[in-house]
Short mmCIF file of C-alpha atoms in Angstrom, two decimals:
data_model
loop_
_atom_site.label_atom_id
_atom_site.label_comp_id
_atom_site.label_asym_id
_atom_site.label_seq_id
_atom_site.Cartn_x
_atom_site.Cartn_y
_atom_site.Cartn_z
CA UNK A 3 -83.64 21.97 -15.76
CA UNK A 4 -85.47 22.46 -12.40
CA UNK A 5 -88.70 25.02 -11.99
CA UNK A 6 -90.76 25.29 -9.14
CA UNK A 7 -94.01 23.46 -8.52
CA UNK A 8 -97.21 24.11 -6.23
CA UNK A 9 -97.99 20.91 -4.92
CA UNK A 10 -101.03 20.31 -2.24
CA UNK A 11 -100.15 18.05 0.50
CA UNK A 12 -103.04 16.70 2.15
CA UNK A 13 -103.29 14.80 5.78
CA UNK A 14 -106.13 14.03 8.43
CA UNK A 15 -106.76 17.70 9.49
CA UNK A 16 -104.05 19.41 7.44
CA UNK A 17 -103.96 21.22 4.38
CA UNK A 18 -99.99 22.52 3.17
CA UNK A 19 -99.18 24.06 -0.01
CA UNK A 20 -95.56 23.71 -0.91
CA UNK A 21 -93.36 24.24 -3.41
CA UNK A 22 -91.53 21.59 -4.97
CA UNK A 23 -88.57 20.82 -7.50
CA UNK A 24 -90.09 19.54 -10.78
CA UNK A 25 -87.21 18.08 -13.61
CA UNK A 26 -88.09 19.60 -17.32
CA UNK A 27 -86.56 17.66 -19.64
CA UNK A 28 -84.29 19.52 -21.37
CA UNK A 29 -84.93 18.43 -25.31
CA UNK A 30 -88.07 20.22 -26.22
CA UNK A 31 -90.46 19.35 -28.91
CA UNK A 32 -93.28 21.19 -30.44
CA UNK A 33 -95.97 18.81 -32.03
CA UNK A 34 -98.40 20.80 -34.38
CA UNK A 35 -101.89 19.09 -34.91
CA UNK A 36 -101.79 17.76 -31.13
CA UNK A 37 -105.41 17.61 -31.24
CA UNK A 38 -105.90 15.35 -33.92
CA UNK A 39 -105.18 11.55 -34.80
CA UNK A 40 -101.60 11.63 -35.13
CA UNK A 41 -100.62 14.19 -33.03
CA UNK A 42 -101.98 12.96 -29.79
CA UNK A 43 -100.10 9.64 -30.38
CA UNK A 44 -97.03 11.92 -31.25
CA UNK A 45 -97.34 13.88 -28.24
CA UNK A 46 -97.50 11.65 -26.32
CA UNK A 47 -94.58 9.54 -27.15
CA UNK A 48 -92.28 12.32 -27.08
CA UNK A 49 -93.43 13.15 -23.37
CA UNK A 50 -93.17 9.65 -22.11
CA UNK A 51 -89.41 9.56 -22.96
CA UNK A 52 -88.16 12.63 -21.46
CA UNK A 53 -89.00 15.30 -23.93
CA UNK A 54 -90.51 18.52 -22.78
CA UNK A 55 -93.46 18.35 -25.35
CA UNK A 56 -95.24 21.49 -26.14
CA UNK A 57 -98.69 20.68 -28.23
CA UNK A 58 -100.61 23.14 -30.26
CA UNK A 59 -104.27 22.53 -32.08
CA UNK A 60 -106.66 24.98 -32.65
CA UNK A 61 -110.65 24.34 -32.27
CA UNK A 62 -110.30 21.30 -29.55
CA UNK A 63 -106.82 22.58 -28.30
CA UNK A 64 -107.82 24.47 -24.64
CA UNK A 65 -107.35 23.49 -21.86
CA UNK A 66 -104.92 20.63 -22.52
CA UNK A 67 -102.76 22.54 -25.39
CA UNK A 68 -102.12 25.62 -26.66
CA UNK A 69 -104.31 27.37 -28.93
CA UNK A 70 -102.48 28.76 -31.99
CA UNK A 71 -103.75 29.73 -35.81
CA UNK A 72 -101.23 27.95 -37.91
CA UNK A 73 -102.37 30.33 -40.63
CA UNK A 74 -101.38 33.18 -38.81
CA UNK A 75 -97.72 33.99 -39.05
CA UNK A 76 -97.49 35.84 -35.79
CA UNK A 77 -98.74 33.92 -33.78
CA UNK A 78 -96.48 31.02 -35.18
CA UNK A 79 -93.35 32.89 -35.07
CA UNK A 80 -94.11 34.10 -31.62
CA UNK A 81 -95.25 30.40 -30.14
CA UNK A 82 -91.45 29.40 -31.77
CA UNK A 83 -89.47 32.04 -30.14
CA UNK A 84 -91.13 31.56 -27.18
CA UNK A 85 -90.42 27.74 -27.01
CA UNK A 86 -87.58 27.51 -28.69
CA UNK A 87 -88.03 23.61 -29.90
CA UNK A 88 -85.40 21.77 -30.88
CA UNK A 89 -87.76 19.91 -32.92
CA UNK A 90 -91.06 20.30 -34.35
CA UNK A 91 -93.63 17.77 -35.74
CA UNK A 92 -95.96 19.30 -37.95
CA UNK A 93 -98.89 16.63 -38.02
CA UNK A 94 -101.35 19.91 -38.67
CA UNK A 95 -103.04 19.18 -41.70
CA UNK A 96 -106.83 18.98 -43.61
CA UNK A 97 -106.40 15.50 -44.65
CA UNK A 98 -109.56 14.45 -46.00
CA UNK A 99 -109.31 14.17 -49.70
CA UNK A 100 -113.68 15.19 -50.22
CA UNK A 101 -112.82 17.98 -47.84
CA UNK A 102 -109.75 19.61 -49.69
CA UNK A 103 -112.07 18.94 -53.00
CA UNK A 104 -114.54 21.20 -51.84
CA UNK A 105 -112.79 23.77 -49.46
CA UNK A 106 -109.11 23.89 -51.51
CA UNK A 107 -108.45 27.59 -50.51
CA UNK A 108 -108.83 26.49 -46.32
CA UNK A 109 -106.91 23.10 -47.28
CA UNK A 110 -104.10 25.38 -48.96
CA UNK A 111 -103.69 27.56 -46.55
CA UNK A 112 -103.40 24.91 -43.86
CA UNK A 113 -101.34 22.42 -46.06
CA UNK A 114 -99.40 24.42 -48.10
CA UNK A 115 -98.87 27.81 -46.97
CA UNK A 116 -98.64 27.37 -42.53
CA UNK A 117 -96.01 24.39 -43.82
CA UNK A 118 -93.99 27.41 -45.74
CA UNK A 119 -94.42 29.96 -41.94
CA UNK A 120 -93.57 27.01 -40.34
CA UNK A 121 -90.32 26.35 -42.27
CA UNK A 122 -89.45 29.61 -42.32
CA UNK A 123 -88.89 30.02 -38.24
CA UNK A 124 -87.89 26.67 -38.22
CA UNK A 125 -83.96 27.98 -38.66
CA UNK A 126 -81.96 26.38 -36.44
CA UNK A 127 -84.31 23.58 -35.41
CA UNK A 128 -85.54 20.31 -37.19
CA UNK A 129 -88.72 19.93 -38.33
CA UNK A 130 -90.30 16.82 -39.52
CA UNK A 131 -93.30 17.39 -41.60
CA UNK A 132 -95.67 14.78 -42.35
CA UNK A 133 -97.08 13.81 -45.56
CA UNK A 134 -98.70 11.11 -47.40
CA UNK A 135 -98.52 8.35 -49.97
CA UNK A 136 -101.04 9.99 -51.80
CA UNK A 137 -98.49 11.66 -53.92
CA UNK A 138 -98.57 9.09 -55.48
CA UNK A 139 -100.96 8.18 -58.34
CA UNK A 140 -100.75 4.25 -57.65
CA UNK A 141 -99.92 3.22 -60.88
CA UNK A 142 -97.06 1.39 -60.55
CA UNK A 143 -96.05 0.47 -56.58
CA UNK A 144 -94.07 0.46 -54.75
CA UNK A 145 -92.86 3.42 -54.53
CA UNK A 146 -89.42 4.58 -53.15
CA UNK A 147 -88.37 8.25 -52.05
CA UNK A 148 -86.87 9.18 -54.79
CA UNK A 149 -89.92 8.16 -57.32
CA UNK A 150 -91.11 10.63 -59.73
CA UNK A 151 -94.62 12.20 -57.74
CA UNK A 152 -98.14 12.32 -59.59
CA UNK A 153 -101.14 13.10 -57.35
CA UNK A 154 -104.23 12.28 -58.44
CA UNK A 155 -106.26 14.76 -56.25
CA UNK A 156 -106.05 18.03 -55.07
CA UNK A 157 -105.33 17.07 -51.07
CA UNK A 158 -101.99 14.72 -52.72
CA UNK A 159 -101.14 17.98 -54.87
CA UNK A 160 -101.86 20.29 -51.66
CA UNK A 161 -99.38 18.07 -49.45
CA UNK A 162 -96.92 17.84 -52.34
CA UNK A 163 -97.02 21.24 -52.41
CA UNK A 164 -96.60 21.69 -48.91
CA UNK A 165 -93.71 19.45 -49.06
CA UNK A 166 -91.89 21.55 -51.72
CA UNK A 167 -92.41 24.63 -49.43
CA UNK A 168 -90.63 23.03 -46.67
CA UNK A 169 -87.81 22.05 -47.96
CA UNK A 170 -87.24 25.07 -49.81
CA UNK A 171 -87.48 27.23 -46.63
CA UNK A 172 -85.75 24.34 -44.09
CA UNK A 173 -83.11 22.14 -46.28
CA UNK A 174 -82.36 20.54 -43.15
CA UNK A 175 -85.94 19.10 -42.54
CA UNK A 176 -87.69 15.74 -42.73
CA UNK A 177 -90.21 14.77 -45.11
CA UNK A 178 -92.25 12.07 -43.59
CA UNK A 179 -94.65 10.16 -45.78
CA UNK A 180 -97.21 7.52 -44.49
CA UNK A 181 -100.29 5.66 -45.65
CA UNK A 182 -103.98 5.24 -44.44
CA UNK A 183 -103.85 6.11 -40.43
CA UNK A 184 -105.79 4.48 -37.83
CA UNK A 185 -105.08 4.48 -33.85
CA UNK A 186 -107.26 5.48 -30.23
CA UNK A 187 -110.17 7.97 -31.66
CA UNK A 188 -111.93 9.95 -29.93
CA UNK A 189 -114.79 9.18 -32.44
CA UNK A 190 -114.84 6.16 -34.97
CA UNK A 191 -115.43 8.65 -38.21
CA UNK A 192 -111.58 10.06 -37.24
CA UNK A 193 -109.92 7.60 -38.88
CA UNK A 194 -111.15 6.43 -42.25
CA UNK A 195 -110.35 2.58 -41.12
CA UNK A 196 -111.73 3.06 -37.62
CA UNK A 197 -115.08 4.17 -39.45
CA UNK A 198 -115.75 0.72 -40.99
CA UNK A 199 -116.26 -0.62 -37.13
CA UNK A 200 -120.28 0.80 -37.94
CA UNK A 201 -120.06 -1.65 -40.67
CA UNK A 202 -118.95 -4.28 -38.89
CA UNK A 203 -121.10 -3.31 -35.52
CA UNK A 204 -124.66 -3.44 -37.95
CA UNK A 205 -124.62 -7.13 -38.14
CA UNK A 206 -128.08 -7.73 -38.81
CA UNK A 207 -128.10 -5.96 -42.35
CA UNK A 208 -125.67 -6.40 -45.19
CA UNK A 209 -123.80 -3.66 -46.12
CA UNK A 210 -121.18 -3.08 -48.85
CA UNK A 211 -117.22 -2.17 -48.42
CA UNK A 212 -114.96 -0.43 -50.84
CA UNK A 213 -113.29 -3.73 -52.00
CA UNK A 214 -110.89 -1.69 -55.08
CA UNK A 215 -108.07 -0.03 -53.76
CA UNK A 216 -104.93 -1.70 -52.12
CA UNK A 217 -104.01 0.14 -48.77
CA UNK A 218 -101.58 -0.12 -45.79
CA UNK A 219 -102.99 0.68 -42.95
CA UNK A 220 -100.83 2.21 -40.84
CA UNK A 221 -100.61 2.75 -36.59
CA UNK A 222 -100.13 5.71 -35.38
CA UNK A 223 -98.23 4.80 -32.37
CA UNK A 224 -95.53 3.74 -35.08
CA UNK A 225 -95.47 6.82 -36.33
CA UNK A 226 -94.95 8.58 -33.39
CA UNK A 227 -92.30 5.88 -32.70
CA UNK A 228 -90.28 6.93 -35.97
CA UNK A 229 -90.71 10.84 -35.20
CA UNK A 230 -89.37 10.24 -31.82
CA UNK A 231 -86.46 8.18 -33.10
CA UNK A 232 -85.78 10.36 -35.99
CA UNK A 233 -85.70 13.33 -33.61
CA UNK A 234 -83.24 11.85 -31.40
CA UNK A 235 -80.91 10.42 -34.15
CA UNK A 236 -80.80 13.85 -35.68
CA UNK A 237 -79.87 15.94 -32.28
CA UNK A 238 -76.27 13.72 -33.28
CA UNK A 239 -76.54 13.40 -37.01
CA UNK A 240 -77.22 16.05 -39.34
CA UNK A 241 -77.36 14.02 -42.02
CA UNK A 242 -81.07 13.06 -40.97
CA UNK A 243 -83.24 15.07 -43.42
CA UNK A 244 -85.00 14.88 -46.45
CA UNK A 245 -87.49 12.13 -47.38
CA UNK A 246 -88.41 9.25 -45.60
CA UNK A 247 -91.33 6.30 -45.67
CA UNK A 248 -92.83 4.45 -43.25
CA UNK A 249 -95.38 2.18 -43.84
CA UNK A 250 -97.74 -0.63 -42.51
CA UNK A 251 -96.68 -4.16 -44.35
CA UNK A 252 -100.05 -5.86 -44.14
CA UNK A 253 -102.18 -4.87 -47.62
CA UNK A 254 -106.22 -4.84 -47.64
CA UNK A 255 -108.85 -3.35 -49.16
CA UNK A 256 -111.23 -1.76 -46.96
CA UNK A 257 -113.59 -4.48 -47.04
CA UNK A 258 -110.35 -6.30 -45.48
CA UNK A 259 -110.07 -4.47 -43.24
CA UNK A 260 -113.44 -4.75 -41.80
CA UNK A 261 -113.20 -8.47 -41.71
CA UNK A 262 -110.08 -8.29 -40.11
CA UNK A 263 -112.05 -5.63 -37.81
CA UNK A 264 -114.97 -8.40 -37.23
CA UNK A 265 -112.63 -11.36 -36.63
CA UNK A 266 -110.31 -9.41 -33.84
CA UNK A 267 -113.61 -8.76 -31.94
CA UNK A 268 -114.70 -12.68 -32.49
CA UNK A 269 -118.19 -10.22 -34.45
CA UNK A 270 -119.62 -11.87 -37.86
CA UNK A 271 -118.42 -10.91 -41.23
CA UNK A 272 -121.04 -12.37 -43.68
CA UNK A 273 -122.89 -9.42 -43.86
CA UNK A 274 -120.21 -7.48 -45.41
CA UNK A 275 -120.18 -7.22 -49.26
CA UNK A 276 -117.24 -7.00 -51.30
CA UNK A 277 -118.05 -3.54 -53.23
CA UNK A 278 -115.56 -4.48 -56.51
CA UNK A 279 -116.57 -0.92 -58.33
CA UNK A 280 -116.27 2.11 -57.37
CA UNK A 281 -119.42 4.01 -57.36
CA UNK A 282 -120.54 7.42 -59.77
CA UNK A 283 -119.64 10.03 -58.01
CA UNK A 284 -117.39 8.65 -54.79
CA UNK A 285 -115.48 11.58 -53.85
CA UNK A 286 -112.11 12.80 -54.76
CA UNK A 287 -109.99 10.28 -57.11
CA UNK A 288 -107.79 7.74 -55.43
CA UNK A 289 -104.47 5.82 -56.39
CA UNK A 290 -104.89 2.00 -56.46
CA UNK A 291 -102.03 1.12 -54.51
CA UNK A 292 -99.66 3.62 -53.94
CA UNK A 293 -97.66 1.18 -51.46
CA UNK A 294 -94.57 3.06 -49.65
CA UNK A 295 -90.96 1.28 -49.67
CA UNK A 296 -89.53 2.22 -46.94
CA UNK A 297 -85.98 0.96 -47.37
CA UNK A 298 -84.06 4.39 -46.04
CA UNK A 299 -85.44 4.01 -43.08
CA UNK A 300 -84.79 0.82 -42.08
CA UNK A 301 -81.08 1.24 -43.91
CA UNK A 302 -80.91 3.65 -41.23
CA UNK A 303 -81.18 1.34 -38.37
CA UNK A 304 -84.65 2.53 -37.30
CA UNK A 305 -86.41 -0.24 -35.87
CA UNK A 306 -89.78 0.06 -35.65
CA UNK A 307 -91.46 -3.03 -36.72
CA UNK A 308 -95.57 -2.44 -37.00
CA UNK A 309 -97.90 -3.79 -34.22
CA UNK A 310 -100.01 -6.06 -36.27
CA UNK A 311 -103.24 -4.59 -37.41
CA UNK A 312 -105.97 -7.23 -35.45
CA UNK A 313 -104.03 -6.27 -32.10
CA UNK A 314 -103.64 -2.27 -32.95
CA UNK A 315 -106.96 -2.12 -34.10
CA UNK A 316 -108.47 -3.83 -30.81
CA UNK A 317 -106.72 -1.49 -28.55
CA UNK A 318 -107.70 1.48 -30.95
CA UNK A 319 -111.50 -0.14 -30.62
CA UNK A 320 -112.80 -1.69 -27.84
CA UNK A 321 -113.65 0.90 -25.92
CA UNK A 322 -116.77 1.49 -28.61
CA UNK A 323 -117.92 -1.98 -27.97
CA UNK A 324 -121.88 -1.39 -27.26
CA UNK A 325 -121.18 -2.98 -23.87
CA UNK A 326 -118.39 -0.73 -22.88
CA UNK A 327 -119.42 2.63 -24.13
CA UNK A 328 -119.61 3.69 -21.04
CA UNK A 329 -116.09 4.02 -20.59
CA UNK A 330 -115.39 6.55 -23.65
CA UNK A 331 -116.33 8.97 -21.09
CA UNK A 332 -113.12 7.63 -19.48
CA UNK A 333 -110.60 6.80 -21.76
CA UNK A 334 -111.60 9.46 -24.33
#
């Protein structure tokens, strides 16, 4: 598809503004959440491989997305028609479980309820919806699609929820579940692996690391990865739908994780303490491993194999080295 652009063509002396032909690609994708984590990396993939990607957010979404109240069926039923995807990614979500604890009627309403608007205009058009292995209640991993769910918290029950909703209103969409997320922040506290680089950064004092529960970290670049293939498989193959798992394979604790942090960055490690308890009053309940098998997938043909987490988690991190914060400003 061809539309008109204003281009600016400058030369010694000479200013000209003409119009030129521009290519839209002519698979369009609308990526919910575009603001956050996982949406940014999903947004992006899909427009570096010839998708016409449309991004929404909400509080951080102007001037580079469009601003749109998931909440408010309106104004998601009129951003659809207008659009017309042929595949959305709903990455929109409150995913912090000490959030949804405190603030369950916002984290409802987000995770539960836009999912259900969502679905509902979704007719016609695939919609991948991303959830988590905290469905789970880690009791007895791994866990395969078909296993039995038991949240332990009220942001796993919320995106459980959501999930029911979705397929109810869309039978043809995606469930996608995934682990722990970490990738290029904008800020280190946006990822709750990212986070533990002000662990690893103090150095000089010894600080303690969650050293209990058995995650999977998980890039989202690979995620975005599997959307995009998932998306493209299913424009041929309607038998693409229901739920999937991808997953990181390497498994740490969070004090692993900020060794494995220290050590990509050549930074010391002794200072971190192995934290074997979990503390009186840490926050929402979480499972102990609630490790994802993610065998339809890959019985499926899609190959995404995970970047390994030292080399992800230096690209996500070194522009926050204390000698290059300048170029946050830059990059972020």
């Amino acid at each position: 598809m061809n539309e008109k652009e204003l281009k600016i063509h400058f030369t010694p002396g000479h200013v000209e503004v003409v119009q030129e032909n521009v290519d839209i690609p002519y698979r369009r994708v609308l990526v919910t959440g575009a603001t956050g984590l996982l949406g940014r990396a999903v947004y992006k993939e899909f427009q570096n491989n010839a998708w016409h990607a449309l991004g929404c957010g909400y509080r951080r979404a102007q001037p580079r997305f469009l601003r749109c109240n998931l909440t408010d069926e309106d104004a998601v039923r009129a951003v659809v028609q207008d659009f017309q995807p042929h595949v959305i990614v709903h990455c929109a979500a409150e995913r912090r479980p000490d959030v949804v604890e405190h603030h369950t009627e916002a984290a409802l309403n987000l995770n539960v309820h836009a999912s259900g608007t969502l679905a509902k205009e979704a007719a016609g058009i695939f919609l991948i919806y991303i959830s988590t292995d905290y469905v789970f209640d880690g009791r007895n991993p791994p866990y395969g699609e078909n296993d039995a769910p038991n949240p332990l918290n009220v942001y796993g029950k919320s995106k459980l929820e959501g999930e029911r909703e979705v397929l109810r209103h869309s039978p043809g969409a995606a469930v996608l579940r995934v682990p722990i997320l970490y990738g290029e922040v904008e800020r280190v506290d946006e990822s709750a692996v990212t986070v533990l680089w002000d662990k690893v950064q103090e150095g000089a004092e010894s600080c303690s690391v969650e050293h209990c529960q058995q995650r999977f970290p998980t890039y989202v670049n690979d995620v975005a990865r599997v959307c995009r293939q998932m998306a493209e498989r299913r424009l041929q193959d309607p038998s693409i739908r229901g739920i999937f798992h991808y997953s990181g394979k390497e498994q740490m604790t969070k004090y692993e994780m900020a060794c494995a942090i220290a050590d990509a960055f050549n930074l010391p490690s002794s200072h971190l303490i192995p934290m074997t308890e979990q503390p009186a009053g840490a926050g929402a309940q979480r499972p102990q491993n609630a490790q994802l098998e993610c065998s339809r997938l890959e019985l499926l043909g899609f190959g995404v194999e995970p970047i390994p987490f030292k080399t992800a988690v230096r690209d996500s991190l070194w522009p926050f080295l204390y000698d290059k914060r300048w170029r946050q400003t830059v990059f972020h």
